[in-house]
Coordinates of C-alpha atoms and ligand atoms in Angstrom, one line a residue:
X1 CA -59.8 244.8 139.1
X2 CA -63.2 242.7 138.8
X3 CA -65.6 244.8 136.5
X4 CA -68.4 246.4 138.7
X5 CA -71.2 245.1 135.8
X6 CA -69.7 241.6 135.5
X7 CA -73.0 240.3 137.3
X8 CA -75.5 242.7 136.7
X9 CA -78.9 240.9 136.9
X10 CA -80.7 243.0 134.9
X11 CA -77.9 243.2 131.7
X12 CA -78.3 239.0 132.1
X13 CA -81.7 239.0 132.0
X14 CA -82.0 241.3 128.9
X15 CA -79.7 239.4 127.1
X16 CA -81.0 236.0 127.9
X17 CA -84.5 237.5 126.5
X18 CA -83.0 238.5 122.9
X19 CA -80.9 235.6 123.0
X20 CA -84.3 233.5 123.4
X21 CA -86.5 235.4 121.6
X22 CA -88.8 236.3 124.5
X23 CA -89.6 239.6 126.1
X24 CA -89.5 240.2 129.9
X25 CA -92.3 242.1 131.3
X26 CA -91.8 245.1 133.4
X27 CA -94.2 246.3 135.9
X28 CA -94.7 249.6 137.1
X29 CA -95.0 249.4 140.7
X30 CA -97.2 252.0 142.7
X31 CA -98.0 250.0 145.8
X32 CA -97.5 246.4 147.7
X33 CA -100.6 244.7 145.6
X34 CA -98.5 245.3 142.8
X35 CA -95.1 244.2 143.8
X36 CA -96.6 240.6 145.5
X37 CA -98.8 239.7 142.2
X38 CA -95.1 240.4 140.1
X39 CA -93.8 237.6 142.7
X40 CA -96.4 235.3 142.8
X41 CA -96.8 235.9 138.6
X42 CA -92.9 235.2 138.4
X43 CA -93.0 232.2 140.8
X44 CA -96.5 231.0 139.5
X45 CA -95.0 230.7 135.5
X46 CA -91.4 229.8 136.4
X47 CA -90.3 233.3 134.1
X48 CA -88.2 236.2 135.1
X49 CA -90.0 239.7 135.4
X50 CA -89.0 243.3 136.8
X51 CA -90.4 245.5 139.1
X52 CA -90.4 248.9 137.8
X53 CA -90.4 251.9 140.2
X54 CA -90.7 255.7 138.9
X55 CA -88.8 258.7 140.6
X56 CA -91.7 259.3 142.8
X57 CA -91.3 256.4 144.8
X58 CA -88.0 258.3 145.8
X59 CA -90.0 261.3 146.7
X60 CA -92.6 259.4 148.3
X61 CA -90.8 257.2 150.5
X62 CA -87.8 254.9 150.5
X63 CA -89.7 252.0 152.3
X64 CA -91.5 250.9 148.7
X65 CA -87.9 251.0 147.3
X66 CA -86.6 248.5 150.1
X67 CA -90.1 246.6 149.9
X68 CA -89.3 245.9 145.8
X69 CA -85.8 245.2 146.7
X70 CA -86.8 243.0 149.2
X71 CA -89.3 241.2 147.0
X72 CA -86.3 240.8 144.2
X73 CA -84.1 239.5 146.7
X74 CA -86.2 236.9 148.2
X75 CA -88.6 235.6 145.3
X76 CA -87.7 231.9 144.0
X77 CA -86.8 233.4 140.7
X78 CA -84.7 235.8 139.0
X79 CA -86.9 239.5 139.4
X80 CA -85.1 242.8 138.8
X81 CA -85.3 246.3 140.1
X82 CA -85.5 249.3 137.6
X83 CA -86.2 252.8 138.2
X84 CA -87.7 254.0 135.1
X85 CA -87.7 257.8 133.9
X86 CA -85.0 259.0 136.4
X87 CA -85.2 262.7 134.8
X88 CA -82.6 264.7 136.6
X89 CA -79.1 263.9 138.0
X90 CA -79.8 264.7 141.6
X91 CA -82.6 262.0 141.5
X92 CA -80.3 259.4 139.9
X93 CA -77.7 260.3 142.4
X94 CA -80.2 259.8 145.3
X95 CA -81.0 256.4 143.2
X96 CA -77.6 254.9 143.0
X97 CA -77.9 254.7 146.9
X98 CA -80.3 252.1 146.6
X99 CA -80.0 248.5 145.2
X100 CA -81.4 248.9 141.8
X101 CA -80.0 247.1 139.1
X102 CA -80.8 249.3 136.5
X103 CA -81.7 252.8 135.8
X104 CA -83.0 254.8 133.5
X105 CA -81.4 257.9 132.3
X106 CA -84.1 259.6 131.0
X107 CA -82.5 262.9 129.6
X108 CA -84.5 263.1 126.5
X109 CA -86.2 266.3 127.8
X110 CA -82.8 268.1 126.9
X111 CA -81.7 268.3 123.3
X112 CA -80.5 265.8 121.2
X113 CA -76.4 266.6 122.1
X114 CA -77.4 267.4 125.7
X115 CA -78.9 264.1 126.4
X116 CA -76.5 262.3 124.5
X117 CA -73.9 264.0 126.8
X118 CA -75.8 263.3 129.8
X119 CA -76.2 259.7 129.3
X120 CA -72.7 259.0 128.7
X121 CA -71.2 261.1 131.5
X122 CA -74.2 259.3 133.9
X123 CA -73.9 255.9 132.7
X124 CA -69.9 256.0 133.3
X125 CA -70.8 256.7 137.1
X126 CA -73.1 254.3 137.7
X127 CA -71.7 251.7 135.6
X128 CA -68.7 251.8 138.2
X129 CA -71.2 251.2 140.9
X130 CA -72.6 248.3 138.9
X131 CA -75.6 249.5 138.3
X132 CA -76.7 248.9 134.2
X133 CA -78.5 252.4 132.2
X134 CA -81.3 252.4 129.8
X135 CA -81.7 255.5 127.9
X136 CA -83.9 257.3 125.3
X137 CA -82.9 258.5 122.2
X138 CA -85.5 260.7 120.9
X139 CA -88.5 261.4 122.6
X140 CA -91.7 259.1 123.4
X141 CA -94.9 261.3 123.4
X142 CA -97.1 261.3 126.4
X143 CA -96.7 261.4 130.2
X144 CA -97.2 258.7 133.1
X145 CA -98.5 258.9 136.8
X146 CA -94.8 259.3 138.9
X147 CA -92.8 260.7 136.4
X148 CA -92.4 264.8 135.7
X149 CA -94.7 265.9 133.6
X150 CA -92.8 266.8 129.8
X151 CA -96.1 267.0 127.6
X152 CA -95.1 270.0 126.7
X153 CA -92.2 269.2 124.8
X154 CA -92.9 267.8 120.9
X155 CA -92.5 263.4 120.5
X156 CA -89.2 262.8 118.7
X157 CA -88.8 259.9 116.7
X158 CA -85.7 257.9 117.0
X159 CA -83.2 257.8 114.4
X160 CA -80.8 255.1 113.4
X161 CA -78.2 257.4 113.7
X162 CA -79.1 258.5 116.9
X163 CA -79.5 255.1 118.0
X164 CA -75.8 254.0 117.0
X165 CA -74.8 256.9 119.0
X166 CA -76.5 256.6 121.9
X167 CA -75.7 252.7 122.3
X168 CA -71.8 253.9 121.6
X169 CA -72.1 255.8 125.0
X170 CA -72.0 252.2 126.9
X171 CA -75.7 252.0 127.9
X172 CA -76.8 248.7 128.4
X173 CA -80.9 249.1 127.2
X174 CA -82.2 251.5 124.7
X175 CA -85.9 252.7 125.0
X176 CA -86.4 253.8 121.2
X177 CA -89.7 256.2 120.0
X178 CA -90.9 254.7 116.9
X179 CA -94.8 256.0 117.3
X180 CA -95.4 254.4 121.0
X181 CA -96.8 257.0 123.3
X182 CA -97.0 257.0 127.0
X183 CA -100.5 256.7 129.0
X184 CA -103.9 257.0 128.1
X185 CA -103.8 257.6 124.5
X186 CA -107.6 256.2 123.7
X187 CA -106.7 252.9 121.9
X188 CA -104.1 251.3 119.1
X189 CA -106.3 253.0 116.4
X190 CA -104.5 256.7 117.5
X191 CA -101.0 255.4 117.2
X192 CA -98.4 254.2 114.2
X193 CA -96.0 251.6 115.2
X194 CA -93.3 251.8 112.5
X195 CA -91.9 248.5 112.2
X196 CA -90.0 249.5 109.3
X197 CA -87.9 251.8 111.4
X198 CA -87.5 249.6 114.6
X199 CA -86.0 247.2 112.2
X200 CA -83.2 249.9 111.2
X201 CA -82.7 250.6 114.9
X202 CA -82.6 247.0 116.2
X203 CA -79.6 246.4 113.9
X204 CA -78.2 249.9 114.3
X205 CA -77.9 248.7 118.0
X206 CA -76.8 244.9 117.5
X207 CA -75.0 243.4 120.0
X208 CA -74.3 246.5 122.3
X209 CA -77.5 247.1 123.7
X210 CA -80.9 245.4 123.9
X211 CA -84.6 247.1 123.6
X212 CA -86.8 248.2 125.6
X213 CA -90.3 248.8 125.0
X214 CA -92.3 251.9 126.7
X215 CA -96.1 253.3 126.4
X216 CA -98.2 249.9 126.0
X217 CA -101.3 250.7 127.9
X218 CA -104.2 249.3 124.9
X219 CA -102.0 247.1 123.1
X220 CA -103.4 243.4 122.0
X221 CA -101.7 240.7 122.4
X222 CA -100.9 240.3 118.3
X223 CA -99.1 244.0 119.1
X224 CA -97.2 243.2 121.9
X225 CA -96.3 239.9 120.2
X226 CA -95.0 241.8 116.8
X227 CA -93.1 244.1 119.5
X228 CA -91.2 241.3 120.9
X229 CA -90.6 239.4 117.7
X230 CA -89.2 242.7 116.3
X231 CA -86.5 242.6 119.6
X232 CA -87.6 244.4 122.6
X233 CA -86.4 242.2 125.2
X234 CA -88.3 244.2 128.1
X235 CA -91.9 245.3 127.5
X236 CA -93.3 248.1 130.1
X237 CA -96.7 247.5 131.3
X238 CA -98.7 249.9 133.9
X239 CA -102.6 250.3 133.1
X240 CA -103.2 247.0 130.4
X241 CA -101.9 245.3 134.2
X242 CA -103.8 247.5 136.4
X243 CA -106.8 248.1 134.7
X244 CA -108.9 245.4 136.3
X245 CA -107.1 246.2 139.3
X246 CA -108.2 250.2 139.8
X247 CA -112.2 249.4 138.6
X248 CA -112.0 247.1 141.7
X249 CA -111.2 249.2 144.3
X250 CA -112.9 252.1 142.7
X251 CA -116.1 249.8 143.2
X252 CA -115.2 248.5 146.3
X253 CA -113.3 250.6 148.5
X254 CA -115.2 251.1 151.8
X255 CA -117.7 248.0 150.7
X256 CA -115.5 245.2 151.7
X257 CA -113.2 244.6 154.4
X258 CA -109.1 246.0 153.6
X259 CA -107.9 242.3 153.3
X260 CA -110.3 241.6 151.0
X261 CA -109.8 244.5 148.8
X262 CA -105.9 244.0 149.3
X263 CA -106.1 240.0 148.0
X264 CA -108.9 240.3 145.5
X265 CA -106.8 243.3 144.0
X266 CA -103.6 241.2 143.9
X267 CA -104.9 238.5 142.0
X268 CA -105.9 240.6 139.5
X269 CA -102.9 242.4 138.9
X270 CA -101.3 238.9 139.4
X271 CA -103.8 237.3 136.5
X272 CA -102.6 240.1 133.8
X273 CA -98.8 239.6 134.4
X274 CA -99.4 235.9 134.0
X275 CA -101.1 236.7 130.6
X276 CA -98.6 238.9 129.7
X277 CA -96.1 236.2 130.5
X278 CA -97.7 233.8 128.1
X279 CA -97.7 236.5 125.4
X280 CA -94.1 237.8 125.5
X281 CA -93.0 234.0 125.8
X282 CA -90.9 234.2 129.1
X283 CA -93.5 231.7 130.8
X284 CA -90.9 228.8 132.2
X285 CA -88.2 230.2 130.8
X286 CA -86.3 230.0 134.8
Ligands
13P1 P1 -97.4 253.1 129.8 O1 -97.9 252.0 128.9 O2 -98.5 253.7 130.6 O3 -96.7 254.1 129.0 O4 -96.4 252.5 130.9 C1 -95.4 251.7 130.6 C2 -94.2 252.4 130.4 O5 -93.7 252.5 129.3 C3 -93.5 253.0 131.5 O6 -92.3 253.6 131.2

């Protein structure tokens, strides 16, 4: 029987990144502006990109799921679909009825054997639907817009034995916490990359899984640059693409026609992908 993950775009795409040196940037989604300015950003620099979609979009409606789908499916080059943070088996379940390519099974609100069950007994399922997993050994501090709200619980940094685990479950992508934080967390000055220890968990996860970068909101381009170069293969933007985006239409809402605001917005969203393109090296890499 053909293997269900044989053509997975979004394992391809990964592994063509770390094969190539080059990081893939991942967009979180909230609305259309977004999803057209990936396109157009993807078209415009010949380089793949994904559109990233958080467990609300689920909750919210299932039209911006088929929109992004829609957008992967027609756009002139490769683009995946990821839902990112799914926290709770009923929401991947709902998930694995709609064409994403891969999915996160974020169960790293449980304890460290709970999620490493989790993930396993998850990824088996929806590798058989052919859909590729990401997960997240340890635990990245902070909290996003569209994703349950875990602040609560204490940061975790991952482990290199943890890491070997977790990639021996069969996931395809592993998010690691090596003193990245999620959302607004005031500027690189407040965090501590370790390089020292993504190092140790790049090799502890050689050639089953590939990295993937969360919590990137202030970085400069010479950090997302040492991220890339030190293997993550998908890099996780929301606010350092939206920025520009959300002071627009907080300025402008009600002050210029809906078009306007609609266009105007998507070229700046479209502009910071682009840049980000040029950083993480995918630009005409397709
Ligand atoms: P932040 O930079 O806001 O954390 O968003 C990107 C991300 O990591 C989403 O999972």
């Amino acid at each position: 029987m053909a293997n269900p993950m044989e053509n997975n775009k979004a394992v391809k795409m990964l592994r063509a990144a770390e094969e190539g040196g080059y990081g893939v940037v991942g967009v979180v989604s909230y609305n259309l502006e977004t999803i057209a300015a990936v396109v157009k950003a993807a078209e415009a620099k010949r380089s793949p990109a994904q559109i990233l979609l958080f467990p609300w979009a689920l909750h919210y409606s299932p039209l911006l799921i088929h929109l992004a789908a829609a957008a992967c499916a027609t756009a002139k080059v490769p683009i995946v679909l990821h839902l990112d943070h799914a926290q709770s088996e009923e929401e991947i379940m709902q998930a694995a009825t709609y064409p994403f390519d891969s999915i996160m099974v974020d169960m790293s609100h449980y304890e460290k054997e709970e999620n490493l069950e989790k993930t396993e007994r998850i990824t088996k399922y929806l590798h058989s639907k052919g859909i590729a997993t990401e997960a997240e050994p340890g635990r990245i501090n902070g909290g996003e817009d569209g994703v349950k709200d875990t602040g609560d619980l204490e940061g975790l940094l991952t482990t290199e034995e943890e890491a070997k685990k977790f990639v021996n479950t069969g996931i395809d992508f592993l998010a690691p916490a090596f003193g990245n934080v999620h959302g607004n967390y005031g500027g690189v000055e407040n965090i501590k990359l370790d390089f020292e220890r993504l190092k140790g968990i790049r090799s502890a996860a050689a050639a089953k899984s590939c990295l993937v970068l969360h919590g990137t909101n202030t970085f400069p381009d010479e950090i997302m640059k040492a991220c890339v170069k030190g293997g993550m293969t998908r890099c996780n933007v929301n606010d350092l693409v939206l920025y520009k985006y959300n002071k627009y239409v907080a300025e402008n809402t009600g002050k210029v026609p809906l078009t306007e605001l609609m266009g105007r917005g998507t070229e700046l969203i479209q502009e910071q992908i682009e840049h980000q393109m040029d950083v993480m090296g995918s630009t005409g890499k397709v």
